[in-house]
Short mmCIF file of C-alpha atoms in Angstrom, two decimals:
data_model
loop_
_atom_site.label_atom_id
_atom_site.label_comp_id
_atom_site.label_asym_id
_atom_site.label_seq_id
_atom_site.Cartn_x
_atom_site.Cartn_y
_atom_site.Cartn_z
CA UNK L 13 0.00 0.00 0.00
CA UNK L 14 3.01 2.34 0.87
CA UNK L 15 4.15 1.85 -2.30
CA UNK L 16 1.28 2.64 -4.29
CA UNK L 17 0.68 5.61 -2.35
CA UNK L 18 4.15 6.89 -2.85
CA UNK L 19 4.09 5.98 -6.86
CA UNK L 20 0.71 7.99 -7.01
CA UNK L 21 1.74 10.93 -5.41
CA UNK L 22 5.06 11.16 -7.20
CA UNK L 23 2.28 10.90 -9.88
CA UNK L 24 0.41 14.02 -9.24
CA UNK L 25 3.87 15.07 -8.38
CA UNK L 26 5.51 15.12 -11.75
CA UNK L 27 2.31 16.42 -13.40
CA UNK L 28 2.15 19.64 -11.35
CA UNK L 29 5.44 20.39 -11.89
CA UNK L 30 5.92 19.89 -15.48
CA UNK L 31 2.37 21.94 -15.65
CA UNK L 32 3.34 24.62 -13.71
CA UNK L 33 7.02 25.23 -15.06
CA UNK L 34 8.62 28.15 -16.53
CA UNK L 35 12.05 27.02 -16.99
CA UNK L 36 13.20 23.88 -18.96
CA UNK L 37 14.93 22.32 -16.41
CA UNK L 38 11.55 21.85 -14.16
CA UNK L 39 9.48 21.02 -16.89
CA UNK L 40 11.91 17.96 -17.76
CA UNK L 41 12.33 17.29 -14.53
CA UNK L 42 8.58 16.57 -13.89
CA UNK L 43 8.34 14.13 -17.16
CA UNK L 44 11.26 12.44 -15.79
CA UNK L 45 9.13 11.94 -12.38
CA UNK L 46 6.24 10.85 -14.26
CA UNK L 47 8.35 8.12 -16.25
CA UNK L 48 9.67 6.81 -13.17
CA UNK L 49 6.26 6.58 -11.08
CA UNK L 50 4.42 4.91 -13.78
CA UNK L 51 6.82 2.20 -14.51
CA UNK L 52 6.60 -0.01 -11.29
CA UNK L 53 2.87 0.15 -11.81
CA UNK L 54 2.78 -1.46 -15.79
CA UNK L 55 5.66 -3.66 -14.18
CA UNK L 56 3.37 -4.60 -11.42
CA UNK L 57 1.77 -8.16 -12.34
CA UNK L 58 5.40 -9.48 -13.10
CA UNK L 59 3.87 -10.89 -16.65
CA UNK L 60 6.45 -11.75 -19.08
CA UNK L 61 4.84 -8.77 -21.23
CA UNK L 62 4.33 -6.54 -18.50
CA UNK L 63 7.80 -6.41 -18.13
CA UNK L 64 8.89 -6.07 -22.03
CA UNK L 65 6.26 -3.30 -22.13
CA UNK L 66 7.85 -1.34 -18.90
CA UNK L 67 11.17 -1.90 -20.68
CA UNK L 68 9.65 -0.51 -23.81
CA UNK L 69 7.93 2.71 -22.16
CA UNK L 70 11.10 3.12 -20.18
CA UNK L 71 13.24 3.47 -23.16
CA UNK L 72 11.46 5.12 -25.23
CA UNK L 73 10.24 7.99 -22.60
CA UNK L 74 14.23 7.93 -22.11
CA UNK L 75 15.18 8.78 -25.74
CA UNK L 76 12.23 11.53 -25.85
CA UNK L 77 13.26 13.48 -22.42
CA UNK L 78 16.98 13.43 -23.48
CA UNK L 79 15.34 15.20 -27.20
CA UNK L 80 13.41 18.03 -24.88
CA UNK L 81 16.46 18.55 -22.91
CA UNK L 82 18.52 18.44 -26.04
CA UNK L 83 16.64 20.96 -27.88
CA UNK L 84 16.16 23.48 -24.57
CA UNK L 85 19.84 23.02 -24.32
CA UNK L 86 20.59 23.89 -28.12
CA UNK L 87 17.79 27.44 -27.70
CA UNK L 88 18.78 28.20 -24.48
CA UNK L 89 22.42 27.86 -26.29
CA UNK L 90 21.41 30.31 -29.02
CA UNK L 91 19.44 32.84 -27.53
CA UNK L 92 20.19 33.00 -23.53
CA UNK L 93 17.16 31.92 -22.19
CA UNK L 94 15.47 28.58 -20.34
CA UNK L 95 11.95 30.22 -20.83
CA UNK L 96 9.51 27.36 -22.31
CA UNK L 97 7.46 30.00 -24.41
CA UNK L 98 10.50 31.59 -25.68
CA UNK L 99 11.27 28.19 -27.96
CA UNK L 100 12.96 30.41 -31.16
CA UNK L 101 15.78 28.71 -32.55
CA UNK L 102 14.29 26.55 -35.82
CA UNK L 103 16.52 23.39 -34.67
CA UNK L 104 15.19 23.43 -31.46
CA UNK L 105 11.53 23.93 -32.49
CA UNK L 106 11.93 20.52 -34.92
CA UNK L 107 13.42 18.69 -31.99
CA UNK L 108 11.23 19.71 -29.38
CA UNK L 109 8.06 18.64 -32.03
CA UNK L 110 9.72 15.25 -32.02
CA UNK L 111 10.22 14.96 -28.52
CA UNK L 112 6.56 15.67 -27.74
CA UNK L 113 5.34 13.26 -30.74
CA UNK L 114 7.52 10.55 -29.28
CA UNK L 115 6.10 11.17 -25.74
CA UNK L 116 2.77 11.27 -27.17
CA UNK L 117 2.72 8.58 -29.23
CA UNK L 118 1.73 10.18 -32.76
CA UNK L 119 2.55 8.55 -35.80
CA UNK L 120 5.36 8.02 -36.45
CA UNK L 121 7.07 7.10 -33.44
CA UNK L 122 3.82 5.55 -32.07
CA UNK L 123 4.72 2.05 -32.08
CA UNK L 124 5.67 1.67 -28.52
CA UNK L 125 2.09 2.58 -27.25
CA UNK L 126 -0.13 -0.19 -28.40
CA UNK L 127 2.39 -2.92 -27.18
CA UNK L 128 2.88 -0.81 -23.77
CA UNK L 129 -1.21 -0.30 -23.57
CA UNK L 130 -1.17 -4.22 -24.01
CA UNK L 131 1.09 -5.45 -21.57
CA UNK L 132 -0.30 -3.60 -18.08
CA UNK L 133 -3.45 -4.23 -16.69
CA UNK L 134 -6.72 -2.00 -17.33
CA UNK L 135 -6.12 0.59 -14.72
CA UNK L 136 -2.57 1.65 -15.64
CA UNK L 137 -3.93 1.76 -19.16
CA UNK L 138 -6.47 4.37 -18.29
CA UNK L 139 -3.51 6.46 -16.73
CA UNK L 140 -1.01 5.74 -19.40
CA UNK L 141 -3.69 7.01 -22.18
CA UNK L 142 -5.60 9.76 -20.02
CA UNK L 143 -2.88 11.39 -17.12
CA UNK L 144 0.61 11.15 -18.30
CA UNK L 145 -0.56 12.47 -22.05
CA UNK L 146 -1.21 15.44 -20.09
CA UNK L 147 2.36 17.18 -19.02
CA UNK L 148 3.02 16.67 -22.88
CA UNK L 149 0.26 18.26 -24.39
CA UNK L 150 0.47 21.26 -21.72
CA UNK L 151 4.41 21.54 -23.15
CA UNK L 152 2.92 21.74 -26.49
CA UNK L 153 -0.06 24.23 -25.64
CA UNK L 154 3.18 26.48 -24.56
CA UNK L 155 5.26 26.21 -27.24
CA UNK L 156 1.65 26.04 -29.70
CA UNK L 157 3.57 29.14 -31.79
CA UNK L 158 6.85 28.27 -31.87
CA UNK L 159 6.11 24.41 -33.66
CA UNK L 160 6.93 23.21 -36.48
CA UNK L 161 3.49 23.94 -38.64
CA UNK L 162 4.61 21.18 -41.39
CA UNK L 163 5.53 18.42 -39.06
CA UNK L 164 2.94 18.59 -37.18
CA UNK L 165 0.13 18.77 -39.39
CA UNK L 166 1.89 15.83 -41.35
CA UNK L 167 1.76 13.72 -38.20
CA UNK L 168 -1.46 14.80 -37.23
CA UNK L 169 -3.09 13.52 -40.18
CA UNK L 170 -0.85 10.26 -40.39
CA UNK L 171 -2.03 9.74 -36.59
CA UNK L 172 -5.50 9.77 -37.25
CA UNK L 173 -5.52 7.40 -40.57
CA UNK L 174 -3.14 5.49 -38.88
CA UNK L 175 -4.93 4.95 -35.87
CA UNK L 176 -8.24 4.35 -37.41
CA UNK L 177 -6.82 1.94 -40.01
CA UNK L 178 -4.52 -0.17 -37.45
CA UNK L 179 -7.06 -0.34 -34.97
CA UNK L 180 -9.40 -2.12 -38.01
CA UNK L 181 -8.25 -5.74 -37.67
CA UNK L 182 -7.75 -6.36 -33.49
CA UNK L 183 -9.28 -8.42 -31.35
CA UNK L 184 -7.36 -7.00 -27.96
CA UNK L 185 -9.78 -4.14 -26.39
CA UNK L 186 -7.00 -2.43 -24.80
CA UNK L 187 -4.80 -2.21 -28.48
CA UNK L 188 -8.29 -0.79 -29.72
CA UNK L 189 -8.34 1.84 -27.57
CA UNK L 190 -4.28 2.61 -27.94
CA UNK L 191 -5.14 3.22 -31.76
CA UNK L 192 -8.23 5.35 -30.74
CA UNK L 193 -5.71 7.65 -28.46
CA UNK L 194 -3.69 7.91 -31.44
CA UNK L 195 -6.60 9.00 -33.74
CA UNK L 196 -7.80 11.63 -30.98
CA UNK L 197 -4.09 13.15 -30.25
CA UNK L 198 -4.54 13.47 -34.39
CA UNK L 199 -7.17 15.80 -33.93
CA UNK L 200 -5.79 17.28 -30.86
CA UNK L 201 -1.93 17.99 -32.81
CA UNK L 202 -3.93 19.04 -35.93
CA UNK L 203 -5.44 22.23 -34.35
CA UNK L 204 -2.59 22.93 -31.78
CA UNK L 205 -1.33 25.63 -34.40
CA UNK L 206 -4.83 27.58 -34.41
CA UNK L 207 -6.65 27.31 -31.29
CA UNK L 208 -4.17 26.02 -28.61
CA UNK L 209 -7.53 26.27 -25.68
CA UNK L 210 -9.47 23.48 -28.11
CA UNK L 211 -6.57 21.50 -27.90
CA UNK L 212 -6.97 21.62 -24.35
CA UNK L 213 -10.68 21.27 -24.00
CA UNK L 214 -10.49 18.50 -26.38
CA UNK L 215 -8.19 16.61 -24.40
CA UNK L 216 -9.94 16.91 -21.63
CA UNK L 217 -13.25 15.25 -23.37
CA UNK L 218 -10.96 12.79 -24.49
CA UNK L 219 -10.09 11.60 -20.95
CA UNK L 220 -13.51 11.59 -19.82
CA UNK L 221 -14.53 9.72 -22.17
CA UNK L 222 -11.87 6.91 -22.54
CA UNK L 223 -11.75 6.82 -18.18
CA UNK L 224 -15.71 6.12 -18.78
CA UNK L 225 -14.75 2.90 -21.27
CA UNK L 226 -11.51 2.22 -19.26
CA UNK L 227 -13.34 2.18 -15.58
CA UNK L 228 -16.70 0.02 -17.25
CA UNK L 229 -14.45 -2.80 -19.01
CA UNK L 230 -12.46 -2.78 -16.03
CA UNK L 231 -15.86 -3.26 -14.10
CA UNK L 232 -16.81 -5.92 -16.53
CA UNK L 233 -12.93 -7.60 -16.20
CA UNK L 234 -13.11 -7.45 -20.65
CA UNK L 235 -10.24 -7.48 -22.21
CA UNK L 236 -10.51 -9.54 -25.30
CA UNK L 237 -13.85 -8.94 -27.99
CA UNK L 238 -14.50 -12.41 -26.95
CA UNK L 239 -14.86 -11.95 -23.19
CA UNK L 240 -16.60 -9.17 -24.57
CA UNK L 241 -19.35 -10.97 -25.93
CA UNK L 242 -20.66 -12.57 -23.10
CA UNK L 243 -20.37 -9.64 -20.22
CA UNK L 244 -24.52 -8.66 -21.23
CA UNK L 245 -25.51 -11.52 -19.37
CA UNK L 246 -23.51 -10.04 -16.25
CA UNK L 247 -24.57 -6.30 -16.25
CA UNK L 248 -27.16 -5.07 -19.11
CA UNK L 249 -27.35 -1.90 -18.00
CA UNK L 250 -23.15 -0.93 -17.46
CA UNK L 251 -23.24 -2.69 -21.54
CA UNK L 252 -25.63 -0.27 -22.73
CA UNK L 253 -24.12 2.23 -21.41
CA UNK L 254 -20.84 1.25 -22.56
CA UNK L 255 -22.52 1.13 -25.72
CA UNK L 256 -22.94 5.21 -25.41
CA UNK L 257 -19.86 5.94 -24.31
CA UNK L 258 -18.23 4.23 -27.13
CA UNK L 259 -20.09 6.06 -29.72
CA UNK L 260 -19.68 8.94 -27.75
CA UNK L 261 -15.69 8.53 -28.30
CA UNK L 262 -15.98 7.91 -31.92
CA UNK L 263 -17.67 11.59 -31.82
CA UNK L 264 -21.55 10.97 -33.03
CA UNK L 265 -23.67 13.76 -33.22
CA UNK L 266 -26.08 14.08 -29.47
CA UNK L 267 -23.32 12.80 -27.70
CA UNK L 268 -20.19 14.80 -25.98
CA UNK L 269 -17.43 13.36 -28.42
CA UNK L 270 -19.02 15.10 -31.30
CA UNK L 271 -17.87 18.90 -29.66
CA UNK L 272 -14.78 18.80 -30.03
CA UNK L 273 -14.78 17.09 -33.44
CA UNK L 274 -17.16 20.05 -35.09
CA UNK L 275 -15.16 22.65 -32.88
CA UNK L 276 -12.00 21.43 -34.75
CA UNK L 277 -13.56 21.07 -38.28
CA UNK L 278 -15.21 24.45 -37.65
CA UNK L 279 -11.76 26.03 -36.40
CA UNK L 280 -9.72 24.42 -39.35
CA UNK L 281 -12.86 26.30 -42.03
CA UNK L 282 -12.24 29.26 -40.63
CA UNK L 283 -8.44 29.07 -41.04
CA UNK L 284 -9.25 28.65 -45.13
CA UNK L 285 -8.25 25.02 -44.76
CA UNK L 286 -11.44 22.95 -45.86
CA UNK L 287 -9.30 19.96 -47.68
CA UNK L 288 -7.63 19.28 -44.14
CA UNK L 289 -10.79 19.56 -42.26
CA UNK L 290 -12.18 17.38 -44.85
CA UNK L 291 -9.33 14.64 -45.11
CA UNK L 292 -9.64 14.38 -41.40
CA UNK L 293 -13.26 13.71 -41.50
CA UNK L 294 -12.97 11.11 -43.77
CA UNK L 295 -10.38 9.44 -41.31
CA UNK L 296 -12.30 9.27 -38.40
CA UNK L 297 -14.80 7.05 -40.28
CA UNK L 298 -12.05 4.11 -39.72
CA UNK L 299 -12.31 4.84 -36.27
CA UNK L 300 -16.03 4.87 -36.22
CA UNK L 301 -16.23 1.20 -37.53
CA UNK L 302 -14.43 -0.01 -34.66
CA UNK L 303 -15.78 1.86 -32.25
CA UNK L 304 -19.09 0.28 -33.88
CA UNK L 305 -17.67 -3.19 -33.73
CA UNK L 306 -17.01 -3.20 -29.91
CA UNK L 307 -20.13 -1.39 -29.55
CA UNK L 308 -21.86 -4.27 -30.91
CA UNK L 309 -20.15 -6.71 -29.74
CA UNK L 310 -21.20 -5.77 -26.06
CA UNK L 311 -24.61 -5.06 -26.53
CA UNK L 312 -26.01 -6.54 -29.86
CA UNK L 313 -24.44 -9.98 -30.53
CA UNK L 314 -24.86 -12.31 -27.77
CA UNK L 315 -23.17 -15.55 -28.18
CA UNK L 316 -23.96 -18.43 -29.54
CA UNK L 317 -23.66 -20.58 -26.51
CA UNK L 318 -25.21 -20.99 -23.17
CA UNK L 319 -23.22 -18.50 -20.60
CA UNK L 320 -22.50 -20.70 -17.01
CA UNK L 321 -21.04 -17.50 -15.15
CA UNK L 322 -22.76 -16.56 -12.02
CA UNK L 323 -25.35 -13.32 -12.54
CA UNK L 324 -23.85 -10.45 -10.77
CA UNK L 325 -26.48 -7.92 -9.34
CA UNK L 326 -23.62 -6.21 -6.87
CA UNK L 327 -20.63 -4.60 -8.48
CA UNK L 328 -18.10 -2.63 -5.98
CA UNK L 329 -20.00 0.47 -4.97
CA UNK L 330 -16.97 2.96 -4.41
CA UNK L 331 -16.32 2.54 -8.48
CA UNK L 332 -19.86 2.45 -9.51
CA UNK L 333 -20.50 5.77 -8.26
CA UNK L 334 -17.54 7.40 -10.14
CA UNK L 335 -18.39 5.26 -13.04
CA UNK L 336 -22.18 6.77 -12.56
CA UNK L 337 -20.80 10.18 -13.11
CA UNK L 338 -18.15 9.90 -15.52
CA UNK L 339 -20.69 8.06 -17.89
CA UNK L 340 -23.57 11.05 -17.65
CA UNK L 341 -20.78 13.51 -18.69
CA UNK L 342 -19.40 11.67 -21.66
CA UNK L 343 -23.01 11.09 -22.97
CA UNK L 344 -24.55 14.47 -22.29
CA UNK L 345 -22.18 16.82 -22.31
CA UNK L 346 -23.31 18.10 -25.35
CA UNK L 347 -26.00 20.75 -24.71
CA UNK L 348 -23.64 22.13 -22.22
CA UNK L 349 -21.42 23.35 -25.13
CA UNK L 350 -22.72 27.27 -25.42
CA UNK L 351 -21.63 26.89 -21.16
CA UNK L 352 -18.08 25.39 -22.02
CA UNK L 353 -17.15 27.78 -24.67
CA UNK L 354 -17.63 30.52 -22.79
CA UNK L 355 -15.51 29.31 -19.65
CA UNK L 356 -12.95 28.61 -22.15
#
């Protein structure tokens, strides 16, 4: 228990301070924390793949903290300064875009997040994909002006085809919903350059949204489409609900994922670029088929054969009631939106 506390708080630790930095130094120092903190925890069920996966995340969050400090080193080198929003020199700008894409996971240095996503258990996912994306994308809401425009709109679209079109052909729930963060961080990279706040507030959806699907399979114990199929027997109601939160996250219209998706197609129109908006419309239809498929899978099909699992009528209280919550906002957010522009 000591431990866990102590690899939590480090946690919230590393977050606040990368969030709240200024200087370089600080803001590296908190990814570094985070790194560190989360690695026991994917490490934790001693599983021959847990531990490639911690290997994995360890090396590659390695290689992409020693490109932030290389390119603060090379600005701070050039122009005098450690100040994050001050990011001028062009080296240092095309560095510190690869960093972040690296510790994001956009295509294409993506390839460790699947495999990572894969090998720890369901709760470490939901932190992997929801809370340490988070001191990244604040580094890049930062330096939003002083990116590379080029890169990043290259990997932003390659992200979400890429996501949507990998995620096509698996059966593993949790490598479904690695290539669904990679999609979203598409459309979160792709506006970054316009609007840096929708970035944000998009994010933020995101998270909701994927803790909802993360907390009810986790509720469920799915992790395969197979195990999949036969958890409506077990709890209807958590299904069909899971049912709306996964439409929700592929962004259908009276449901909260659609915001951010018409904010960003709305924001890229206004900024004269209608083929972008348009190409990354079209991409998001991949992810909308499998977001269909598990959709169906846990409410429509039931399986062919007799279920001889116990009925459960009691789930754990303590995560029903933050699964209660978390699943209202991600399906009716929506109406809300006139509110959350405004406090934007």
């Amino acid at each position: 228990p000591h431990a866990k506390l102590i690899f939590y708080t480090s946690l919230l630790l590393g977050t606040t301070i990368t969030i709240s930095s200024n200087h370089w130094m600080m803001a590296w120092t908190g990814l570094e924390i985070n790194t560190l903190a989360i690695i026991p925890l994917i490490a934790k069920s001693h599983h021959p793949r847990a531990i490639e996966a911690s290997i994995k995340y360890f090396l590659v969050q390695a290689a992409a903290s020693a490109l932030v400090l290389f390119s603060s080193t090379i600005n701070a080198w050039h122009t005098g300064q450690w100040d994050i929003t001050q990011l001028t020199h062009p080296t240092a700008c095309l560095l510190l875009t690869t960093a972040i894409a690296t510790k994001l996971g956009l295509v294409p240095f993506h390839f460790w997040f699947p495999e990572v996503l894969q090998g720890s258990t369901l709760t470490t996912a939901l932190l992997l994909s929801t809370m340490m994306k988070f001191p990244p994308i604040t580094i890049l809401f930062l330096t939003s002006h002083s990116l590379n425009p080029t890169l990043l709109t290259f990997m932003a679209i390659a992200s979400a085809g890429l996501g949507g079109w990998m995620g096509l052909n698996q059966t593993q729930i949790r490598k479904i919903l690695a290539f669904s963060s990679i999609s979203h961080l598409g459309w979160m990279a792709i506006i970054i350059l316009y609007n840096p706040k929708l970035t944000l507030l998009t994010f933020y959806l995101y998270s909701l949204m994927t803790a909802t699907v993360f907390l009810t399979l986790n509720t469920i114990k799915a992790t395969k489409l197979s195990t999949m199929m036969t958890s409506w027997t077990k709890m209807p109601m958590l299904n069909a609900t899971l049912m709306l939160a996964l439409l929700s996250l592929a962004g259908l219209p009276p449901l909260t994922g659609f915001l951010p998706k018409w904010l960003i197609i709305q924001e890229l129109t206004k900024q004269e670029l209608t083929s972008t908006a348009t190409i990354i419309a079209m991409l998001s239809l991949l992810g909308l088929f499998f977001y269909l498929r598990l959709a169906y899978y846990s409410t429509i099909t039931l399986p062919p054969n007799s279920t001889n699992h116990m009925k459960q009528w009691h789930t754990n209280k303590s995560t029903s009631t933050l699964l209660a919550i978390f699943t209202s906002l991600s399906i009716s957010l929506l109406p809300l939106s006139p509110m959350i522009l405004t406090t934007m």
